[in-house]
Each structure stands twice: as structure tokens, then as C-alpha cells.
Amino acid sequence: MGRISTLSRAVAVGVCAGILAVTAGCHKAGGRAPCPSGKLCFEATNDADPATLDPPRTSLTIEANVLSDLLIGLTDRDAAGRLSPGMAQSWSASSDGIVWTFKLRKALWSDGVPVTADDFVYTFRRLEDPKTASDYAYLFYLIKGAEAVNSGRAPLDSLGVRALDPHTVQITLTHPAPYFPEMLTHNVVLPVPRHVVERYGDSWVQPGRFVANGPYLLKSWTLGDRIVLEKNPLFYEAQKVCFDRISYYPAPDPVSAERRFKAGDFDLDIDFLARRARYLRRPDQIPKAVHTPPELADTYMTFNTHFAPFSDQRVRVALSMSTDRDFITKALTAAGEKPTYGFVPAGTANYDAMKAPVWASWPFPRRLAEARKLLSAAGYGPTHPLRFELKYPNGIDPAVAAAMQADWRSIGVFASLVAEEPQIFYQDLPVRDFQAAIAIWVADYDDALTFLNLLQSGTGGQNYGDYNNPEYDALLAQADHEPDAGKRAAILERAEALAMASANIVPLFGRVSRDLVDPRITGWVDNITAFHPKRYLCRSDAAARRAAG
Amino acid sequence: MTTAPEPGRMDTSNAIKGRSLLDDARRRLAQNRAASVAAAILVLLVFIALIGPFLVPFGYDQVNKSDVLSAPFTHGHLLGADDLGRDLLARTLVGLRVSIAVGVVASLVALLIGVAYGAVAGYVGGRVDELMMRLVDVLYALPFIFFVIVLMVTFGRNLILLFLAIGAVEWLTMARIVRGQTLSLKRKEFIEAARAAGLSTPAILLRHIAPNLVGPVIVYVTLTIPTVILAESFLSFLGLGVQEPLTSLGTLVSEGANQMELAPWTLVVPAVAMAVLLSAFNFLGDGLRDAIDPKDR
């Protein structure tokens, strides 16, 4: 899943500064938004304005944040990020793990129309409809017929999603997938109200037209200012929802957002600057508000293996060895990131993260010496130094790349750094317009496969290093048909070890969420999925405030 | 332009050497204390930006893992170190060098385009002038920051492009000023004389118009340089400026602002350097304006 970049944030600041000079039209910094008396309001930052709130067209975490308050999918997550029933009260799979049946609860859309199985059939068809052009259609290719439908080779109604009756959805897969209910929490398969979408077309997402089945309604959306959500009285657990109003403010500058949080303008500030963690955790600052649990996401290095120098495995291993992950995570990304040597992050469900290789515990000078040996074996040395270009997207701290560059220079490797706007960066990589790159992958669902699938030879564009190993592919296929979770994990772990030994990709460090949460907020549970719907939250002084109001 | 003494009073044995307007200007500039000090500081800054990095024992891109965020006067870092343990003095000097280079080069680009464009528009006049100046108006309306962002995103980030992009925006005001001057110049007698003598338009522009524009143009260039340095700092602050590990004053201030509670020196050192540089340029520009254009005083 994509993450909004600092550049996009920066552009917003620039625009804002420009407008400010002329009309002073930007949202004034400072001051908490007034809340109607007797009501409880929750003010939160979002990295930027969502591009859209139409589920199949979303691809960023900023969109998922808002959607998690508006729509509830077949399955859902609880406050701790664990899988829980959503619109489906219960579900079961056939003994071969292919056919899944979901029993829907009786629930209403916010306009009073019942939520039916037909809405879900419509949602999945819309996702795979080539006309929707969803970036994420591929994620559900494991549904029978999805790939053919999405590429326009088969009609929409051949998709393996059926309504058996108004309250039963049946989904047929191409292979067993025990993690399928996990995948259904993804924001691109949140249900859309068929009767509204068919009436308004793509503009159904506008405030006033948007019909929700979740705890909140889309009240208003002012670009560059805020998105306001109000409690949905028809939500099936409306009596459990604490806050009456949720506001999301696009906060382009993380440091000023953090200062406004400290001033009490916000109850929640997401994605504060990693380098500021050290300061914020000081006892005289706001240590109780800082939340940095690990997240299912990886920062890793990938190479264009079609050409020298990175067609040579020794060169890739040498660069991996001479990257001082401990220094980077200690000095730069000091929020609690951990060095990683395997691709699947620690904490992934039913999986043991890969152990560090032997050289990881060597003193750094010894690693440098070993890397130098590998390089000279590959034909690079003082007379023929290794030179290449390292690309990375804005959003990765440039100092990380600078630290790597400095260590490499000490063994005679000269990297020139190129930071790119993420949209450009993630266009260059699939067409292999790079030599080496630092990329980020955020899990789409809590299973090792969301990472390991990237290295499958048939993945195409997103297999940036074109890893192609029949043995690896065979192991993944074998895992797809292994019903036992433990045995499946063992097969996947073997596959991962195989891929990591080739250093086709080089994991650098695991990521952490970086949230500032007002200590008076209750119901916030740090979790690895970084999923925090606002309906689970309340304030410790809520009762008193209501009485006073 | 010196006025010839009257023939009757001509005294060949004791000829008074005439003072040119330029001499006058130089004298007035020398009398303006703020401007002279600013000029001296500028020369000094350019000098240390060129020589300084060779005198500091640390390279500007040298990572010292044990010196992360060390305070001034510790671990051999005169002005402290940043969060990669890189020496702040070395980085500030290199940043100064980059900022001055951006300022000067971009201003020269603006100077070349602006003078040529404005002089042609003003001298040719009529419909051509109308068309050329409306184009300038249209470009004025183009938001500078979007223009640069589009350039950076399409062509990738590099220093030369940054020079060109800023210069290509800053020439607009120059073109307007030059056009106005040219309009008033072209009615002057010496231009008419040149035309009567049969000089071609390009020759008149080059030989008679351009030299007479020097005054206002020099003033405007000195005032453009700090604007450009600020523009570069603004872009760097937004993360659009120079690439790591190279740095500019704007980038350093931006990084320092993120660490100012933990390591105030990472903000203060480059911010002071930038303030001194910009004030020096501005004082010198003001002084030049007063010196060259006595009407303005």
C-alpha cells in the first residue's frame, strides 16, 4: 500500500505559502476547532487530502484511514487489529479451502436501505471491472475468474462471487488461501451501495451523496482544510460509538502538526518525523503520547539484475554487508525501527522472521573488509571502482541514503544519490529504469505472502529485481496448496531463505508506526496493522464533558 | 558623457580631468558606509566559501558515526555536527558556496534573457512590444513554485536545472525594467543620430542602448541575487533543492529546523550565515541604487 510522501506534503506547504501571501486563505495555524456543546469531537491529522474515497480507486494509507470510519467490509478488525466479524457475522470455507461462504448480519445503509449480498457482488465486480481501472485489482486475482474479468477476456458475471440469498455471499477461489478473511479487510473491497452508485455514477462519493454502512457519515470535505465525519445513527453498533464528530486535517508539515498537537489542537497526530522521536520521548516533553509499535512494512534495497554491476550476486552481497543498518536505525530513524535481514517483517501472522546472517554480528570493519574481498573477486577495486546510481523516493529520509553512501565510499564504491517524487519513482522501477533503489513495501494483508509474492517470477512489474527462480516459484505454489498453517509457514520460510541468499533484494530495516495520541484518549491499542478506526476510541473525561455540556 | 568645456576658456597647460558618471557613482558608493562594509563582507564570504572547505579538517560529506549531534567545540567540531556526525562548519561552507553559485548563475541567466528581451521589446515597439510584454504578463501569472516542481519532476533534480529554472523565472521583472528604460532612451537625440547615420537596429541596441542600461540593470541584479538565494532556500526547504550529500544554506536551515530543540546549533549556524549573506547583498544593492541613480536619493 502506498504511503504519502514528504514531497507531496512539501508541495502543499508551497501552495499554502503562496496563497497565504496573497489572500491569507490557508487554514490558520493554532486553535482547536470549536465543538458543539454536549458533543464529543475528535480532531486528527492526516498526511494529506485523499485522492478519492471511492474504495476500488484508493491506494494510499491516507484514504484507508478515513474509509475505516465510513465503511465496514465483510470482515473487520478490532481495536487491537485482530480479525473480527464485520458485515459478515460468520464465515466458513469448504474442506478444500476453495469455496467461502459469508453470512451477513442485518444492517442498513445510512439512507435506510438494507445492506445485501448483492451489494458485495456489485463491489467485487466493480473492483475487477476494467472500466474502474483499479490499481489493486490484482490483489484479488485469487478469486476465480478475476484475472480474466479484469483483463476484459470474460464478462463481469463470470466472477466467482455470488449472492446465494440476500444475506449469504459465496466466493470461489482458485486455490486455498487461509488468509483470505484477512485480505477482505483491505480498503479496496469495502462495500459500495449499489443503488447509490448506479444513480450518481462515480460522483457518489461527494458529501451529501455518500451513503455509508459504518459508524460515521461523510458530512463535509473542504480541500486543504478538513474532512468532517458525523456519527451514523443507523450503524449496527451505534450505541457503542463514543465521538459524535471526527475531523481529519491534511497536515502537510509534520513538525508544525506535531507542535499543534502539543498545543492541544489535535487528539491524534499520525506520522510524526522519525528523527523527532528522541526529543518527544524526553521526560519534559510528551513521552506518554508517543506510540511507535512495529508495523508490517519493510524498507529494502532492490537492484536491476539485468546489467552489470548488479547482475553479479557478489556485488549485491557486498553492498548488503557494508550497509550499517544499526547506525541508521540508531542515529537516524530513531523511532524504534529494527535492522532486518529477511523480507517478511517480524510479527507477521503464523510466521517466524528470518534470522540475521552470521556476518551481521561481526564488527563493522570486518564486514567492510569482507565486502571489499567480494568486490575485488567480482573485478572491482582501486583501479576499477564500482560506480552506480541509487534512486530512492522522497519520503525516505535522505540522510539514510547519505549514510549508506558514506560507508560504501570507504570501500571504494561510489554511489550517486537520486531522490525522486514517489509517483515517478514507482513508475521507473516497474520499467527497470534504475540501477539500485531503496523502496518501501507495506503489507496489504497480514500474511507472509504479501511480501513473498513480490519475488514470484510471474509477478511482473513489482518484482523490481526480476527474481526468477523455479525452485522458489515451486515452493510458493506448494504453500498455496498446503492446508496446515505450520507446514505452510515452513515451506514459505524455506522460500524466503532461498531468495535472501541470492541478495536479489536486500532488506534494510523494519518500519514502525509513528503516532502521537493524547493520553486522555482511551481505547487506543498499538498494533502491527496500524489500523485504528475512531469508533473504538473515547476520552477518559467523556462522561464529565457530556454532563457539563 | 562629459560636457566639453567652452572653447574660449580652454586652458591646455592645466587641464582638469573630467569626472565620468561612473566615477561619481564610485565615489558616492565609497561614501556610503553600509554599502562599503557590505561589499567587504561579500568579498570575504566569497573568499571563505571558495577556500574555507579546504581548511576544515572534515569533509562536508564525511560521516563520523561517533560524533552524532555533537555540540560545538566537542570532538574537534568547531561548530558542532549534524545527525550523521558530519561537521557543521564544513557543511555550512559548502552550503554557502552552493547558495552563492545559485544566486550568481541564476541572476546571470535572468540578466541575459531579461536585457535582450526587454531591449528588443522597448526598441522595436508597436505590435511586437505589445505581444512580447503580454507574454511576460502571462508568464508572471504562472506560479513559480509549480513551474519549478514540474521541471524537477519531469527532468529529475540537478543543480544546473535548478539554476536555469530560477533564472528563467526571475528574468520577467528585469525585462520590464529594461523595456521601460529603452522606451525613454530611444527618443534621445544620440539614438536618432545613430539612426540617421544608418546604423542597423541590432547595432544600435548593442552599442547604444545596452551600455546606457548598465545602471538600473546592475542595481537590479544585486537585488535579484538575494531573491534567488531565498528562492533556492525555499525550494530546498521543500525538499526540491540540491541532492544529498551536497547541501545549500536553505537545506541546512530546513534540516536544522527539524532538530532545533535537540541540537539548536544545526539551525543557528546556517541561519546566521544566510542572514549575513542576504543582508550584505541587500545593503550593497541599496547602496548601488543610491550611487548610480542620484534622483532616487
Short mmCIF file of N, CA and C in Angstrom, two decimals, chain B residues 82-198:
data_model
loop_
_atom_site.label_atom_id
_atom_site.label_comp_id
_atom_site.label_asym_id
_atom_site.label_seq_id
_atom_site.Cartn_x
_atom_site.Cartn_y
_atom_site.Cartn_z
N ASP B 82 26.06 17.37 12.62
CA ASP B 82 24.65 17.05 12.40
C ASP B 82 24.35 15.60 12.80
N ASP B 83 23.17 15.11 12.46
CA ASP B 83 22.82 13.78 12.98
C ASP B 83 23.48 12.63 12.23
N LEU B 84 24.35 12.93 11.26
CA LEU B 84 25.20 11.88 10.72
C LEU B 84 26.63 12.08 11.20
N GLY B 85 26.81 13.00 12.15
CA GLY B 85 28.16 13.29 12.63
C GLY B 85 28.98 14.07 11.62
N ARG B 86 28.31 14.70 10.65
CA ARG B 86 29.05 15.49 9.66
C ARG B 86 29.32 16.88 10.23
N ASP B 87 30.53 17.36 9.98
CA ASP B 87 30.96 18.62 10.57
C ASP B 87 30.12 19.78 10.03
N LEU B 88 29.54 20.55 10.94
CA LEU B 88 28.61 21.60 10.52
C LEU B 88 29.32 22.75 9.85
N LEU B 89 30.54 23.05 10.30
CA LEU B 89 31.30 24.15 9.68
C LEU B 89 31.57 23.81 8.21
N ALA B 90 32.05 22.58 7.98
CA ALA B 90 32.35 22.18 6.60
C ALA B 90 31.09 22.24 5.76
N ARG B 91 29.99 21.79 6.32
CA ARG B 91 28.75 21.77 5.55
C ARG B 91 28.23 23.18 5.29
N THR B 92 28.36 24.05 6.30
CA THR B 92 27.89 25.42 6.10
C THR B 92 28.71 26.12 5.02
N LEU B 93 30.03 25.86 5.02
CA LEU B 93 30.87 26.50 4.00
C LEU B 93 30.49 26.02 2.60
N VAL B 94 30.26 24.72 2.47
CA VAL B 94 29.87 24.19 1.16
C VAL B 94 28.48 24.71 0.79
N GLY B 95 27.60 24.80 1.79
CA GLY B 95 26.26 25.34 1.53
C GLY B 95 26.34 26.78 1.07
N LEU B 96 27.23 27.53 1.68
CA LEU B 96 27.44 28.93 1.30
C LEU B 96 27.89 29.00 -0.16
N ARG B 97 28.81 28.10 -0.50
CA ARG B 97 29.34 28.07 -1.86
C ARG B 97 28.20 27.80 -2.84
N VAL B 98 27.39 26.79 -2.55
CA VAL B 98 26.30 26.43 -3.46
C VAL B 98 25.30 27.57 -3.55
N SER B 99 24.96 28.18 -2.40
CA SER B 99 23.97 29.25 -2.42
C SER B 99 24.46 30.44 -3.23
N ILE B 100 25.74 30.81 -3.04
CA ILE B 100 26.27 31.95 -3.81
C ILE B 100 26.28 31.60 -5.30
N ALA B 101 26.70 30.37 -5.62
CA ALA B 101 26.75 29.97 -7.03
C ALA B 101 25.36 30.03 -7.65
N VAL B 102 24.36 29.48 -6.94
CA VAL B 102 23.00 29.52 -7.47
C VAL B 102 22.58 30.97 -7.68
N GLY B 103 22.87 31.82 -6.67
CA GLY B 103 22.47 33.22 -6.77
C GLY B 103 23.09 33.90 -7.97
N VAL B 104 24.38 33.72 -8.14
CA VAL B 104 25.07 34.43 -9.21
C VAL B 104 24.68 33.88 -10.58
N VAL B 105 24.71 32.55 -10.72
CA VAL B 105 24.41 31.97 -12.03
C VAL B 105 22.97 32.26 -12.45
N ALA B 106 22.04 32.06 -11.53
CA ALA B 106 20.64 32.28 -11.89
C ALA B 106 20.40 33.74 -12.22
N SER B 107 21.08 34.66 -11.50
CA SER B 107 20.91 36.07 -11.81
C SER B 107 21.49 36.40 -13.17
N LEU B 108 22.58 35.75 -13.54
CA LEU B 108 23.16 35.99 -14.87
C LEU B 108 22.21 35.50 -15.96
N VAL B 109 21.60 34.34 -15.72
CA VAL B 109 20.61 33.84 -16.68
C VAL B 109 19.49 34.86 -16.83
N ALA B 110 19.00 35.36 -15.69
CA ALA B 110 17.93 36.35 -15.71
C ALA B 110 18.40 37.60 -16.43
N LEU B 111 19.65 37.98 -16.20
CA LEU B 111 20.20 39.19 -16.82
C LEU B 111 20.22 39.05 -18.34
N LEU B 112 20.75 37.94 -18.83
CA LEU B 112 20.87 37.75 -20.28
C LEU B 112 19.51 37.78 -20.95
N ILE B 113 18.59 36.93 -20.44
CA ILE B 113 17.28 36.86 -21.08
C ILE B 113 16.57 38.19 -20.93
N GLY B 114 16.55 38.73 -19.72
CA GLY B 114 15.76 39.92 -19.42
C GLY B 114 16.22 41.13 -20.23
N VAL B 115 17.54 41.36 -20.31
CA VAL B 115 18.04 42.54 -21.02
C VAL B 115 17.74 42.40 -22.51
N ALA B 116 18.03 41.24 -23.08
CA ALA B 116 17.79 41.05 -24.51
C ALA B 116 16.32 41.25 -24.83
N TYR B 117 15.48 40.61 -24.05
CA TYR B 117 14.04 40.63 -24.30
C TYR B 117 13.47 42.04 -24.14
N GLY B 118 13.82 42.67 -23.02
CA GLY B 118 13.28 43.99 -22.72
C GLY B 118 13.76 45.04 -23.71
N ALA B 119 15.04 44.95 -24.10
CA ALA B 119 15.58 45.94 -25.02
C ALA B 119 14.92 45.82 -26.39
N VAL B 120 14.75 44.60 -26.87
CA VAL B 120 14.10 44.39 -28.17
C VAL B 120 12.67 44.90 -28.11
N ALA B 121 11.93 44.50 -27.06
CA ALA B 121 10.53 44.92 -26.97
C ALA B 121 10.43 46.43 -26.94
N GLY B 122 11.25 47.07 -26.13
CA GLY B 122 11.17 48.51 -25.98
C GLY B 122 11.58 49.25 -27.24
N TYR B 123 12.64 48.75 -27.89
CA TYR B 123 13.16 49.48 -29.04
C TYR B 123 12.28 49.30 -30.28
N VAL B 124 11.88 48.04 -30.54
CA VAL B 124 11.08 47.78 -31.73
C VAL B 124 9.70 48.41 -31.56
N GLY B 125 9.13 48.26 -30.39
CA GLY B 125 7.86 48.90 -30.08
C GLY B 125 6.68 48.36 -30.87
N GLY B 126 5.58 49.08 -30.84
CA GLY B 126 4.40 48.74 -31.62
C GLY B 126 3.82 47.39 -31.26
N ARG B 127 3.41 46.68 -32.28
CA ARG B 127 2.72 45.43 -32.04
C ARG B 127 3.64 44.38 -31.43
N VAL B 128 4.91 44.37 -31.86
CA VAL B 128 5.88 43.41 -31.33
C VAL B 128 6.01 43.60 -29.82
N ASP B 129 6.14 44.86 -29.40
CA ASP B 129 6.25 45.20 -27.97
C ASP B 129 5.02 44.69 -27.23
N GLU B 130 3.88 45.02 -27.80
CA GLU B 130 2.59 44.62 -27.22
C GLU B 130 2.57 43.10 -26.97
N LEU B 131 2.93 42.36 -28.02
CA LEU B 131 2.89 40.90 -27.97
C LEU B 131 3.89 40.37 -26.93
N MET B 132 5.11 40.91 -26.98
CA MET B 132 6.16 40.39 -26.09
C MET B 132 5.81 40.67 -24.63
N MET B 133 5.28 41.87 -24.37
CA MET B 133 5.01 42.18 -22.97
C MET B 133 3.78 41.43 -22.45
N ARG B 134 2.81 41.14 -23.35
CA ARG B 134 1.67 40.33 -22.88
C ARG B 134 2.14 38.93 -22.52
N LEU B 135 3.13 38.43 -23.27
CA LEU B 135 3.69 37.12 -22.95
C LEU B 135 4.31 37.16 -21.54
N VAL B 136 5.01 38.27 -21.25
CA VAL B 136 5.60 38.41 -19.92
C VAL B 136 4.49 38.41 -18.87
N ASP B 137 3.40 39.12 -19.15
CA ASP B 137 2.28 39.15 -18.20
C ASP B 137 1.75 37.74 -17.93
N VAL B 138 1.64 36.97 -19.04
CA VAL B 138 1.13 35.60 -18.89
C VAL B 138 2.07 34.79 -18.01
N LEU B 139 3.39 34.93 -18.30
CA LEU B 139 4.36 34.15 -17.51
C LEU B 139 4.37 34.58 -16.05
N TYR B 140 4.12 35.87 -15.83
CA TYR B 140 4.04 36.35 -14.45
C TYR B 140 2.95 35.61 -13.67
N ALA B 141 1.87 35.32 -14.40
CA ALA B 141 0.73 34.69 -13.74
C ALA B 141 1.01 33.23 -13.40
N LEU B 142 2.04 32.67 -14.04
CA LEU B 142 2.37 31.26 -13.79
C LEU B 142 2.98 31.13 -12.40
N PRO B 143 2.43 30.27 -11.54
CA PRO B 143 3.03 30.17 -10.20
C PRO B 143 4.43 29.57 -10.29
N PHE B 144 5.37 30.31 -9.77
CA PHE B 144 6.78 29.95 -9.82
C PHE B 144 7.02 28.55 -9.29
N ILE B 145 6.44 28.26 -8.13
CA ILE B 145 6.76 27.00 -7.46
C ILE B 145 6.26 25.81 -8.28
N PHE B 146 5.10 25.95 -8.91
CA PHE B 146 4.59 24.87 -9.75
C PHE B 146 5.50 24.65 -10.95
N PHE B 147 5.93 25.77 -11.52
CA PHE B 147 6.81 25.69 -12.68
C PHE B 147 8.06 24.88 -12.33
N VAL B 148 8.68 25.22 -11.21
CA VAL B 148 9.90 24.52 -10.82
C VAL B 148 9.62 23.05 -10.49
N ILE B 149 8.50 22.81 -9.81
CA ILE B 149 8.18 21.43 -9.45
C ILE B 149 7.98 20.59 -10.71
N VAL B 150 7.26 21.15 -11.69
CA VAL B 150 7.04 20.42 -12.93
C VAL B 150 8.38 20.12 -13.61
N LEU B 151 9.26 21.13 -13.64
CA LEU B 151 10.59 20.92 -14.25
C LEU B 151 11.34 19.80 -13.54
N MET B 152 11.34 19.87 -12.19
CA MET B 152 12.11 18.90 -11.40
C MET B 152 11.55 17.50 -11.59
N VAL B 153 10.24 17.40 -11.61
CA VAL B 153 9.62 16.09 -11.71
C VAL B 153 9.85 15.49 -13.10
N THR B 154 9.81 16.35 -14.12
CA THR B 154 9.99 15.81 -15.47
C THR B 154 11.44 15.48 -15.76
N PHE B 155 12.35 16.38 -15.40
CA PHE B 155 13.74 16.19 -15.83
C PHE B 155 14.64 15.66 -14.73
N GLY B 156 14.07 15.38 -13.57
CA GLY B 156 14.92 14.91 -12.48
C GLY B 156 15.61 16.11 -11.86
N ARG B 157 16.15 15.88 -10.66
CA ARG B 157 16.73 17.01 -9.96
C ARG B 157 18.19 17.13 -10.29
N ASN B 158 18.61 18.26 -10.80
CA ASN B 158 20.04 18.51 -10.80
C ASN B 158 20.31 19.99 -10.69
N LEU B 159 21.54 20.29 -10.32
CA LEU B 159 21.90 21.64 -9.92
C LEU B 159 21.75 22.62 -11.09
N ILE B 160 22.18 22.20 -12.28
CA ILE B 160 22.14 23.09 -13.44
C ILE B 160 20.68 23.48 -13.73
N LEU B 161 19.82 22.48 -13.66
CA LEU B 161 18.41 22.72 -13.93
C LEU B 161 17.84 23.72 -12.93
N LEU B 162 18.29 23.58 -11.68
CA LEU B 162 17.83 24.48 -10.63
C LEU B 162 18.24 25.91 -10.97
N PHE B 163 19.51 26.08 -11.41
CA PHE B 163 19.99 27.40 -11.84
C PHE B 163 19.07 27.96 -12.91
N LEU B 164 18.87 27.13 -13.95
CA LEU B 164 18.11 27.58 -15.11
C LEU B 164 16.67 27.91 -14.73
N ALA B 165 16.08 27.02 -13.93
CA ALA B 165 14.67 27.19 -13.59
C ALA B 165 14.45 28.51 -12.86
N ILE B 166 15.29 28.80 -11.88
CA ILE B 166 15.11 30.03 -11.12
C ILE B 166 15.39 31.23 -12.01
N GLY B 167 16.47 31.15 -12.81
CA GLY B 167 16.80 32.25 -13.71
C GLY B 167 15.69 32.51 -14.72
N ALA B 168 15.11 31.42 -15.20
CA ALA B 168 14.09 31.55 -16.23
C ALA B 168 12.82 32.20 -15.68
N VAL B 169 12.69 32.24 -14.37
CA VAL B 169 11.52 32.91 -13.79
C VAL B 169 11.86 34.35 -13.42
N GLU B 170 13.10 34.56 -12.96
CA GLU B 170 13.47 35.87 -12.45
C GLU B 170 13.67 36.92 -13.55
N TRP B 171 13.73 36.51 -14.83
CA TRP B 171 14.03 37.48 -15.87
C TRP B 171 12.86 38.41 -16.18
N LEU B 172 11.66 38.02 -15.72
CA LEU B 172 10.47 38.78 -16.11
C LEU B 172 10.54 40.23 -15.66
N THR B 173 10.86 40.43 -14.38
CA THR B 173 10.92 41.80 -13.86
C THR B 173 12.03 42.57 -14.57
N MET B 174 13.15 41.87 -14.79
CA MET B 174 14.27 42.50 -15.50
C MET B 174 13.81 43.00 -16.86
N ALA B 175 13.05 42.16 -17.58
CA ALA B 175 12.59 42.55 -18.91
C ALA B 175 11.73 43.81 -18.83
N ARG B 176 10.89 43.91 -17.84
CA ARG B 176 10.01 45.09 -17.70
C ARG B 176 10.83 46.36 -17.45
N ILE B 177 11.80 46.23 -16.51
CA ILE B 177 12.61 47.39 -16.19
C ILE B 177 13.37 47.86 -17.43
N VAL B 178 13.99 46.90 -18.12
CA VAL B 178 14.81 47.25 -19.29
C VAL B 178 13.94 47.86 -20.37
N ARG B 179 12.75 47.31 -20.56
CA ARG B 179 11.86 47.85 -21.61
C ARG B 179 11.53 49.32 -21.31
N GLY B 180 11.19 49.61 -20.07
CA GLY B 180 10.85 50.98 -19.70
C GLY B 180 12.01 51.93 -19.98
N GLN B 181 13.22 51.51 -19.59
CA GLN B 181 14.41 52.34 -19.83
C GLN B 181 14.62 52.56 -21.31
N THR B 182 14.45 51.46 -22.08
CA THR B 182 14.69 51.56 -23.52
C THR B 182 13.70 52.53 -24.16
N LEU B 183 12.45 52.46 -23.71
CA LEU B 183 11.43 53.36 -24.27
C LEU B 183 11.85 54.82 -24.13
N SER B 184 12.39 55.17 -22.93
CA SER B 184 12.77 56.57 -22.73
C SER B 184 14.06 56.89 -23.49
N LEU B 185 14.94 55.87 -23.63
CA LEU B 185 16.21 56.11 -24.32
C LEU B 185 16.03 56.32 -25.82
N LYS B 186 15.09 55.60 -26.40
CA LYS B 186 15.07 55.57 -27.86
C LYS B 186 14.61 56.90 -28.46
N ARG B 187 14.03 57.78 -27.62
CA ARG B 187 13.64 59.10 -28.12
C ARG B 187 14.81 60.10 -28.01
N LYS B 188 15.90 59.67 -27.34
CA LYS B 188 17.02 60.59 -27.12
C LYS B 188 17.73 60.92 -28.43
N GLU B 189 18.39 62.10 -28.42
CA GLU B 189 18.99 62.59 -29.65
C GLU B 189 20.07 61.66 -30.18
N PHE B 190 20.91 61.10 -29.26
CA PHE B 190 22.04 60.31 -29.77
C PHE B 190 21.57 59.05 -30.49
N ILE B 191 20.40 58.56 -30.13
CA ILE B 191 19.88 57.40 -30.83
C ILE B 191 19.42 57.82 -32.23
N GLU B 192 18.74 58.98 -32.25
CA GLU B 192 18.28 59.47 -33.55
C GLU B 192 19.47 59.72 -34.46
N ALA B 193 20.55 60.23 -33.86
CA ALA B 193 21.76 60.48 -34.65
C ALA B 193 22.29 59.18 -35.22
N ALA B 194 22.33 58.15 -34.36
CA ALA B 194 22.83 56.86 -34.82
C ALA B 194 21.98 56.33 -35.95
N ARG B 195 20.66 56.52 -35.77
CA ARG B 195 19.76 56.01 -36.80
C ARG B 195 19.99 56.78 -38.11
N ALA B 196 20.16 58.10 -37.94
CA ALA B 196 20.37 58.92 -39.14
C ALA B 196 21.67 58.50 -39.83
N ALA B 197 22.66 58.08 -39.03
CA ALA B 197 23.94 57.68 -39.60
C ALA B 197 23.82 56.33 -40.31
N GLY B 198 22.64 55.69 -40.19
CA GLY B 198 22.40 54.47 -40.96
C GLY B 198 22.76 53.18 -40.23
#
